[in-house]
PDB file of C-alpha atoms in Angstrom:
ATOM      1  CA  MET A   1     -14.246   7.192  11.517  1.00 65.00           C
ATOM      2  CA  ASN A   2     -10.907   8.848  10.884  1.00 69.00           C
ATOM      3  CA  PRO A   3      -9.249   8.158   7.515  1.00 70.00           C
ATOM      4  CA  PRO A   4      -6.128   5.962   7.559  1.00 75.00           C
ATOM      5  CA  PRO A   5      -2.793   7.784   7.689  1.00 85.00           C
ATOM      6  CA  PRO A   6      -1.175   8.470   4.299  1.00 92.00           C
ATOM      7  CA  PHE A   7       0.912   5.666   2.854  1.00 94.00           C
ATOM      8  CA  LEU A   8       3.222   8.182   1.169  1.00 95.00           C
ATOM      9  CA  ARG A   9       4.094  11.622   2.541  1.00 95.00           C
ATOM     10  CA  CYS A  10       6.399  14.230   1.003  1.00 93.00           C
ATOM     11  CA  ARG A  11       7.221  17.356   2.970  1.00 92.00           C
ATOM     12  CA  GLY A  12       9.335  20.116   1.445  1.00 92.00           C
ATOM     13  CA  LEU A  13      10.794  17.644  -1.062  1.00 92.00           C
ATOM     14  CA  THR A  14      13.550  19.251  -3.133  1.00 90.00           C
ATOM     15  CA  LYS A  15      15.856  17.783  -5.766  1.00 90.00           C
ATOM     16  CA  THR A  16      18.704  19.761  -7.302  1.00 89.00           C
ATOM     17  CA  TYR A  17      21.097  18.629 -10.030  1.00 84.00           C
ATOM     18  CA  GLN A  18      24.329  20.144 -11.219  1.00 81.00           C
ATOM     19  CA  LYS A  19      24.162  20.265 -15.011  1.00 79.00           C
ATOM     20  CA  GLY A  20      27.448  21.696 -16.250  1.00 80.00           C
ATOM     21  CA  PRO A  21      27.789  25.177 -14.761  1.00 83.00           C
ATOM     22  CA  ASN A  22      24.054  25.339 -13.970  1.00 83.00           C
ATOM     23  CA  ARG A  23      22.008  24.099 -11.028  1.00 85.00           C
ATOM     24  CA  VAL A  24      18.670  22.601 -12.015  1.00 83.00           C
ATOM     25  CA  THR A  25      15.886  22.158  -9.445  1.00 84.00           C
ATOM     26  CA  PRO A  26      13.029  20.083 -10.901  1.00 85.00           C
ATOM     27  CA  LEU A  27      11.442  19.605  -7.460  1.00 88.00           C
ATOM     28  CA  GLN A  28      11.263  22.481  -5.007  1.00 87.00           C
ATOM     29  CA  SER A  29       9.595  22.243  -1.571  1.00 88.00           C
ATOM     30  CA  LEU A  30       7.000  19.788  -2.880  1.00 91.00           C
ATOM     31  CA  ASP A  31       4.305  18.403  -0.570  1.00 92.00           C
ATOM     32  CA  LEU A  32       2.292  15.294  -1.404  1.00 93.00           C
ATOM     33  CA  GLU A  33       0.165  12.711   0.391  1.00 94.00           C
ATOM     34  CA  VAL A  34      -1.067   9.449  -1.116  1.00 95.00           C
ATOM     35  CA  ALA A  35      -3.520   7.149   0.649  1.00 94.00           C
ATOM     36  CA  PRO A  36      -2.976   3.396   1.036  1.00 94.00           C
ATOM     37  CA  GLY A  37      -4.353   1.585  -1.996  1.00 95.00           C
ATOM     38  CA  GLU A  38      -4.778   4.791  -4.004  1.00 95.00           C
ATOM     39  CA  PHE A  39      -4.162   4.891  -7.759  1.00 96.00           C
ATOM     40  CA  LEU A  40      -2.601   8.301  -8.433  1.00 96.00           C
ATOM     41  CA  ALA A  41      -1.754   9.726 -11.857  1.00 95.00           C
ATOM     42  CA  LEU A  42       0.836  12.465 -12.337  1.00 94.00           C
ATOM     43  CA  MET A  43       0.756  14.661 -15.442  1.00 92.00           C
ATOM     44  CA  GLY A  44       2.767  17.641 -16.594  1.00 86.00           C
ATOM     45  CA  PRO A  45       4.906  18.962 -19.457  1.00 82.00           C
ATOM     46  CA  SER A  46       8.290  17.470 -20.306  1.00 79.00           C
ATOM     47  CA  GLY A  47      10.919  18.658 -17.861  1.00 77.00           C
ATOM     48  CA  SER A  48       8.386  19.350 -15.114  1.00 82.00           C
ATOM     49  CA  GLY A  49       9.993  16.871 -12.719  1.00 84.00           C
ATOM     50  CA  LYS A  50       7.527  13.965 -13.026  1.00 88.00           C
ATOM     51  CA  THR A  51      10.130  11.266 -13.549  1.00 88.00           C
ATOM     52  CA  THR A  52      12.430  12.846 -10.950  1.00 90.00           C
ATOM     53  CA  LEU A  53       9.604  12.642  -8.421  1.00 92.00           C
ATOM     54  CA  LEU A  54       8.868   9.060  -9.425  1.00 92.00           C
ATOM     55  CA  HIS A  55      12.536   8.108  -9.021  1.00 91.00           C
ATOM     56  CA  CYS A  56      12.645   9.638  -5.554  1.00 92.00           C
ATOM     57  CA  ILE A  57       9.433   7.870  -4.528  1.00 94.00           C
ATOM     58  CA  ALA A  58      10.820   4.556  -5.829  1.00 93.00           C
ATOM     59  CA  GLY A  59      14.143   4.954  -4.041  1.00 91.00           C
ATOM     60  CA  ILE A  60      16.076   5.130  -7.311  1.00 90.00           C
ATOM     61  CA  ASP A  61      17.192   8.707  -6.691  1.00 88.00           C
ATOM     62  CA  HIS A  62      17.810  10.577  -3.451  1.00 88.00           C
ATOM     63  CA  PRO A  63      16.159  13.919  -2.646  1.00 89.00           C
ATOM     64  CA  SER A  64      18.451  16.857  -1.912  1.00 89.00           C
ATOM     65  CA  SER A  65      16.335  17.886   1.086  1.00 91.00           C
ATOM     66  CA  GLY A  66      12.939  17.394   2.678  1.00 91.00           C
ATOM     67  CA  GLU A  67      11.110  14.354   3.980  1.00 92.00           C
ATOM     68  CA  LEU A  68       9.868  11.414   1.945  1.00 93.00           C
ATOM     69  CA  TRP A  69       8.016   8.766   3.918  1.00 94.00           C
ATOM     70  CA  VAL A  70       6.728   5.566   2.341  1.00 94.00           C
ATOM     71  CA  GLY A  71       5.008   3.522   5.003  1.00 91.00           C
ATOM     72  CA  ASP A  72       7.299   3.615   8.022  1.00 90.00           C
ATOM     73  CA  SER A  73      10.456   4.388   6.037  1.00 91.00           C
ATOM     74  CA  ASN A  74      11.900   7.884   5.573  1.00 92.00           C
ATOM     75  CA  LEU A  75      13.629   7.377   2.222  1.00 92.00           C
ATOM     76  CA  ALA A  76      15.360  10.758   2.509  1.00 88.00           C
ATOM     77  CA  ALA A  77      17.287   9.407   5.515  1.00 89.00           C
ATOM     78  CA  LEU A  78      18.475   6.175   3.851  1.00 89.00           C
ATOM     79  CA  ASP A  79      21.833   5.753   2.149  1.00 88.00           C
ATOM     80  CA  ARG A  80      22.107   4.121  -1.281  1.00 87.00           C
ATOM     81  CA  ALA A  81      22.672   0.596   0.051  1.00 89.00           C
ATOM     82  CA  GLN A  82      19.646   0.917   2.333  1.00 90.00           C
ATOM     83  CA  LEU A  83      17.560   2.301  -0.527  1.00 89.00           C
ATOM     84  CA  THR A  84      18.508  -0.674  -2.696  1.00 87.00           C
ATOM     85  CA  ARG A  85      17.367  -3.108  -0.016  1.00 87.00           C
ATOM     86  CA  TRP A  86      14.181  -1.138   0.589  1.00 90.00           C
ATOM     87  CA  ARG A  87      13.359  -0.994  -3.120  1.00 90.00           C
ATOM     88  CA  ALA A  88      13.842  -4.737  -3.580  1.00 87.00           C
ATOM     89  CA  ARG A  89      11.320  -5.454  -0.835  1.00 87.00           C
ATOM     90  CA  TYR A  90       8.716  -2.711  -1.016  1.00 92.00           C
ATOM     91  CA  CYS A  91       8.607  -1.203  -4.514  1.00 94.00           C
ATOM     92  CA  GLY A  92       7.879  -2.486  -8.016  1.00 94.00           C
ATOM     93  CA  TYR A  93       8.793  -0.313 -11.013  1.00 93.00           C
ATOM     94  CA  VAL A  94       7.159  -0.468 -14.459  1.00 91.00           C
ATOM     95  CA  PHE A  95       9.060   1.243 -17.300  1.00 86.00           C
ATOM     96  CA  GLN A  96       7.642   2.577 -20.567  1.00 81.00           C
ATOM     97  CA  LEU A  97      10.018   0.493 -22.681  1.00 84.00           C
ATOM     98  CA  TYR A  98       9.697  -2.707 -20.637  1.00 83.00           C
ATOM     99  CA  HIS A  99      13.447  -3.259 -19.922  1.00 89.00           C
ATOM    100  CA  LEU A 100      13.139  -7.011 -20.419  1.00 94.00           C
ATOM    101  CA  VAL A 101      16.263  -9.109 -20.947  1.00 95.00           C
ATOM    102  CA  PRO A 102      15.945 -10.286 -24.578  1.00 95.00           C
ATOM    103  CA  ILE A 103      17.725 -13.647 -24.152  1.00 96.00           C
ATOM    104  CA  LEU A 104      15.512 -14.676 -21.223  1.00 96.00           C
ATOM    105  CA  SER A 105      11.991 -16.087 -21.379  1.00 97.00           C
ATOM    106  CA  ALA A 106       9.037 -14.279 -19.845  1.00 96.00           C
ATOM    107  CA  PHE A 107       9.284 -16.661 -16.873  1.00 97.00           C
ATOM    108  CA  GLU A 108      12.984 -15.935 -16.389  1.00 96.00           C
ATOM    109  CA  ASN A 109      12.468 -12.169 -16.680  1.00 96.00           C
ATOM    110  CA  VAL A 110       9.780 -12.231 -13.998  1.00 96.00           C
ATOM    111  CA  GLU A 111      11.946 -14.443 -11.810  1.00 95.00           C
ATOM    112  CA  LEU A 112      14.881 -12.004 -11.736  1.00 92.00           C
ATOM    113  CA  PRO A 113      13.840  -9.948  -8.664  1.00 91.00           C
ATOM    114  CA  LEU A 114      13.280 -13.140  -6.663  1.00 91.00           C
ATOM    115  CA  LEU A 115      16.858 -14.283  -7.272  1.00 88.00           C
ATOM    116  CA  LEU A 116      17.901 -11.475  -4.905  1.00 79.00           C
ATOM    117  CA  THR A 117      15.538 -12.670  -2.167  1.00 79.00           C
ATOM    118  CA  LYS A 118      17.440 -14.638   0.454  1.00 77.00           C
ATOM    119  CA  GLY A 119      15.944 -17.780   1.910  1.00 78.00           C
ATOM    120  CA  LEU A 120      13.431 -18.320  -0.883  1.00 82.00           C
ATOM    121  CA  ARG A 121      13.276 -21.930  -2.035  1.00 89.00           C
ATOM    122  CA  ARG A 122      13.297 -22.697  -5.739  1.00 90.00           C
ATOM    123  CA  THR A 123       9.823 -24.266  -5.627  1.00 93.00           C
ATOM    124  CA  GLU A 124       8.368 -21.193  -3.896  1.00 93.00           C
ATOM    125  CA  ARG A 125      10.153 -18.877  -6.342  1.00 93.00           C
ATOM    126  CA  ARG A 126       8.731 -20.697  -9.337  1.00 94.00           C
ATOM    127  CA  GLU A 127       5.258 -20.729  -7.795  1.00 95.00           C
ATOM    128  CA  ARG A 128       5.388 -16.954  -7.320  1.00 95.00           C
ATOM    129  CA  VAL A 129       6.472 -16.440 -10.932  1.00 96.00           C
ATOM    130  CA  ARG A 130       3.643 -18.595 -12.250  1.00 96.00           C
ATOM    131  CA  ALA A 131       1.140 -16.716 -10.071  1.00 96.00           C
ATOM    132  CA  ALA A 132       2.415 -13.318 -11.286  1.00 95.00           C
ATOM    133  CA  LEU A 133       2.193 -14.342 -14.944  1.00 96.00           C
ATOM    134  CA  ALA A 134      -1.293 -15.721 -14.399  1.00 95.00           C
ATOM    135  CA  ARG A 135      -2.288 -12.456 -12.694  1.00 92.00           C
ATOM    136  CA  VAL A 136      -1.443 -10.509 -15.864  1.00 93.00           C
ATOM    137  CA  GLY A 137      -3.032 -13.108 -18.153  1.00 93.00           C
ATOM    138  CA  LEU A 138       0.186 -14.544 -19.603  1.00 94.00           C
ATOM    139  CA  ALA A 139       0.474 -17.996 -18.048  1.00 94.00           C
ATOM    140  CA  ASP A 140       0.529 -19.455 -21.578  1.00 94.00           C
ATOM    141  CA  ARG A 141       3.446 -17.212 -22.638  1.00 94.00           C
ATOM    142  CA  ALA A 142       5.847 -18.166 -19.844  1.00 95.00           C
ATOM    143  CA  HIS A 143       8.440 -19.702 -22.146  1.00 96.00           C
ATOM    144  CA  HIS A 144       8.319 -17.061 -24.879  1.00 96.00           C
ATOM    145  CA  ARG A 145      11.152 -14.571 -25.228  1.00 96.00           C
ATOM    146  CA  PRO A 146      10.417 -10.845 -25.586  1.00 95.00           C
ATOM    147  CA  ALA A 147      10.894 -10.927 -29.376  1.00 95.00           C
ATOM    148  CA  GLU A 148       8.053 -13.459 -29.563  1.00 96.00           C
ATOM    149  CA  LEU A 149       5.628 -11.201 -27.667  1.00 94.00           C
ATOM    150  CA  SER A 150       3.596  -8.169 -28.664  1.00 93.00           C
ATOM    151  CA  GLY A 151       4.319  -4.805 -27.063  1.00 91.00           C
ATOM    152  CA  GLY A 152       1.312  -5.144 -24.790  1.00 91.00           C
ATOM    153  CA  GLN A 153       2.410  -8.620 -23.728  1.00 93.00           C
ATOM    154  CA  GLU A 154       5.929  -7.360 -23.012  1.00 93.00           C
ATOM    155  CA  GLN A 155       4.524  -4.622 -20.803  1.00 92.00           C
ATOM    156  CA  ARG A 156       2.397  -7.151 -18.935  1.00 93.00           C
ATOM    157  CA  VAL A 157       5.498  -9.297 -18.388  1.00 95.00           C
ATOM    158  CA  ALA A 158       7.201  -6.190 -17.008  1.00 94.00           C
ATOM    159  CA  LEU A 159       4.205  -5.653 -14.736  1.00 94.00           C
ATOM    160  CA  ALA A 160       4.386  -9.270 -13.558  1.00 95.00           C
ATOM    161  CA  ARG A 161       8.068  -8.726 -12.763  1.00 95.00           C
ATOM    162  CA  ALA A 162       7.142  -5.623 -10.746  1.00 94.00           C
ATOM    163  CA  ILE A 163       4.543  -7.448  -8.629  1.00 94.00           C
ATOM    164  CA  VAL A 164       6.274 -10.824  -8.171  1.00 94.00           C
ATOM    165  CA  THR A 165       7.844  -9.741  -4.863  1.00 93.00           C
ATOM    166  CA  ASP A 166       4.410  -8.593  -3.626  1.00 93.00           C
ATOM    167  CA  PRO A 167       5.485  -4.962  -3.044  1.00 94.00           C
ATOM    168  CA  GLU A 168       3.244  -2.451  -1.294  1.00 94.00           C
ATOM    169  CA  LEU A 169       4.075   0.282  -3.834  1.00 96.00           C
ATOM    170  CA  LEU A 170       3.943   0.202  -7.637  1.00 96.00           C
ATOM    171  CA  VAL A 171       5.346   3.076  -9.678  1.00 95.00           C
ATOM    172  CA  ALA A 172       4.849   3.247 -13.426  1.00 94.00           C
ATOM    173  CA  ASP A 173       6.570   5.688 -15.786  1.00 92.00           C
ATOM    174  CA  GLU A 174       4.463   6.100 -18.954  1.00 91.00           C
ATOM    175  CA  PRO A 175       3.427   2.408 -18.881  1.00 91.00           C
ATOM    176  CA  THR A 176       1.047   2.849 -21.832  1.00 89.00           C
ATOM    177  CA  GLY A 177       3.085   5.358 -23.835  1.00 85.00           C
ATOM    178  CA  ASP A 178       4.329   2.816 -26.379  1.00 83.00           C
ATOM    179  CA  LEU A 179       1.151   0.711 -26.645  1.00 86.00           C
ATOM    180  CA  ASP A 180      -1.901   0.690 -28.868  1.00 87.00           C
ATOM    181  CA  ARG A 181      -5.243   1.518 -27.301  1.00 89.00           C
ATOM    182  CA  GLU A 182      -6.331  -2.074 -26.567  1.00 90.00           C
ATOM    183  CA  ALA A 183      -2.983  -3.048 -25.030  1.00 89.00           C
ATOM    184  CA  ALA A 184      -3.009   0.168 -22.996  1.00 90.00           C
ATOM    185  CA  ARG A 185      -6.495  -0.677 -21.743  1.00 91.00           C
ATOM    186  CA  GLN A 186      -5.301  -4.082 -20.503  1.00 90.00           C
ATOM    187  CA  VAL A 187      -2.366  -2.569 -18.613  1.00 90.00           C
ATOM    188  CA  LEU A 188      -4.518   0.168 -17.052  1.00 93.00           C
ATOM    189  CA  ASP A 189      -7.147  -2.355 -15.997  1.00 92.00           C
ATOM    190  CA  LEU A 190      -4.438  -4.394 -14.278  1.00 92.00           C
ATOM    191  CA  LEU A 191      -3.069  -1.361 -12.432  1.00 93.00           C
ATOM    192  CA  HIS A 192      -6.566  -0.414 -11.331  1.00 92.00           C
ATOM    193  CA  GLU A 193      -7.297  -3.949 -10.119  1.00 92.00           C
ATOM    194  CA  LEU A 194      -4.022  -4.144  -8.202  1.00 93.00           C
ATOM    195  CA  ALA A 195      -4.972  -0.994  -6.300  1.00 93.00           C
ATOM    196  CA  ARG A 196      -8.645  -1.848  -5.801  1.00 92.00           C
ATOM    197  CA  ASP A 197      -8.453  -5.604  -5.183  1.00 91.00           C
ATOM    198  CA  ASN A 198      -4.947  -6.077  -3.779  1.00 91.00           C
ATOM    199  CA  GLY A 199      -4.438  -2.855  -1.853  1.00 91.00           C
ATOM    200  CA  LYS A 200      -1.365  -1.766  -3.801  1.00 94.00           C
ATOM    201  CA  THR A 201      -0.573   1.927  -3.864  1.00 96.00           C
ATOM    202  CA  VAL A 202      -0.031   2.822  -7.530  1.00 96.00           C
ATOM    203  CA  ILE A 203       1.637   6.023  -8.769  1.00 96.00           C
ATOM    204  CA  MET A 204       1.714   6.491 -12.535  1.00 95.00           C
ATOM    205  CA  VAL A 205       3.282   9.195 -14.682  1.00 94.00           C
ATOM    206  CA  THR A 206       1.486   9.716 -17.985  1.00 92.00           C
ATOM    207  CA  HIS A 207       1.011  12.234 -20.786  1.00 89.00           C
ATOM    208  CA  ASP A 208      -2.254  10.587 -21.845  1.00 89.00           C
ATOM    209  CA  PRO A 209      -5.423  12.093 -20.322  1.00 91.00           C
ATOM    210  CA  ARG A 210      -7.303   8.866 -21.081  1.00 89.00           C
ATOM    211  CA  ALA A 211      -4.831   6.930 -18.955  1.00 90.00           C
ATOM    212  CA  ALA A 212      -4.958   9.573 -16.229  1.00 92.00           C
ATOM    213  CA  ALA A 213      -8.757   9.336 -16.162  1.00 91.00           C
ATOM    214  CA  GLU A 214      -8.441   5.730 -14.986  1.00 90.00           C
ATOM    215  CA  ALA A 215      -6.766   6.796 -11.742  1.00 93.00           C
ATOM    216  CA  ASP A 216      -8.556   7.654  -8.498  1.00 93.00           C
ATOM    217  CA  ARG A 217      -6.922  11.090  -8.576  1.00 93.00           C
ATOM    218  CA  CYS A 218      -4.784  13.056 -11.010  1.00 93.00           C
ATOM    219  CA  LEU A 219      -2.283  15.774 -10.127  1.00 93.00           C
ATOM    220  CA  HIS A 220      -0.521  18.141 -12.507  1.00 90.00           C
ATOM    221  CA  LEU A 221       3.139  18.925 -11.862  1.00 88.00           C
ATOM    222  CA  GLU A 222       4.580  22.148 -13.206  1.00 81.00           C
ATOM    223  CA  LYS A 223       7.495  24.235 -11.946  1.00 72.00           C
ATOM    224  CA  GLY A 224       7.767  22.142  -8.809  1.00 69.00           C
ATOM    225  CA  ARG A 225       4.123  22.566  -7.798  1.00 74.00           C
ATOM    226  CA  LEU A 226       1.375  19.950  -7.711  1.00 81.00           C
ATOM    227  CA  LEU A 227      -2.149  21.003  -8.679  1.00 75.00           C
ATOM    228  CA  GLU A 228      -5.368  19.067  -9.102  1.00 70.00           C
ATOM    229  CA  ALA A 229      -5.723  18.198 -12.796  1.00 63.00           C
ATOM    230  CA  ASN A 230      -9.012  18.565 -14.635  1.00 60.00           C
ATOM    231  CA  ILE A 231      -9.596  15.591 -16.940  1.00 57.00           C
ATOM    232  CA  PRO A 232     -12.319  16.290 -19.529  1.00 48.00           C
ATOM    233  CA  ALA A 233     -15.326  14.022 -18.968  1.00 45.00           C
ATOM    234  CA  GLU A 234     -15.312  12.847 -22.584  1.00 49.00           C
ATOM    235  CA  VAL A 235     -11.961  11.067 -22.168  1.00 52.00           C
ATOM    236  CA  ALA A 236     -13.141   8.976 -19.213  1.00 49.00           C
ATOM    237  CA  ARG A 237     -14.293   5.425 -19.838  1.00 48.00           C
TER     238      ARG A 237
END
């Protein structure tokens, strides 16, 4: 049986910035394939282009050249308005520092992406929010504001917000970088379950080899090149 086609395909992906008088190229002719439902970790030193790659994959930034296919969409060919619409439907983003609105409850924070979804009835919207919070184990914290939650709980609220629209792709930028070990374990378990049980394609940037060991595959990004990363066996669960 032939393997399924890649869910994500980068071909010759290049990103160049103008930084003062200098041109900076964090991504240069990068090739990458990610299978449907794969949990991929990306590692590399600071400044290696990890977050730039993540932003391109999530449709937050636009590559300078090359192809970037996610499913049937060539993100490199979309303008900013089209990228915004694509991102709202197909991609959930998890940030290291949560980016929750402090005056809103956990329920209201998770609900935010659904307010942009046309034709969604209020009862269906609220049902989706409750399901997302239950999925991350925080149904009993729905009416708590971020200041009333632990860091791990805040990150799980952020994860619920990322999955509430039922996106095919989840990208996570250092999702455990600000958490203690137990909270990090809960977040990693959730990401793993979303890939394994729900068929989500998960791409995570991390500096932590223990977090990277949880992924199906780990790649190391340095100077615009992706290489297979060797995770020491002793850090694996």
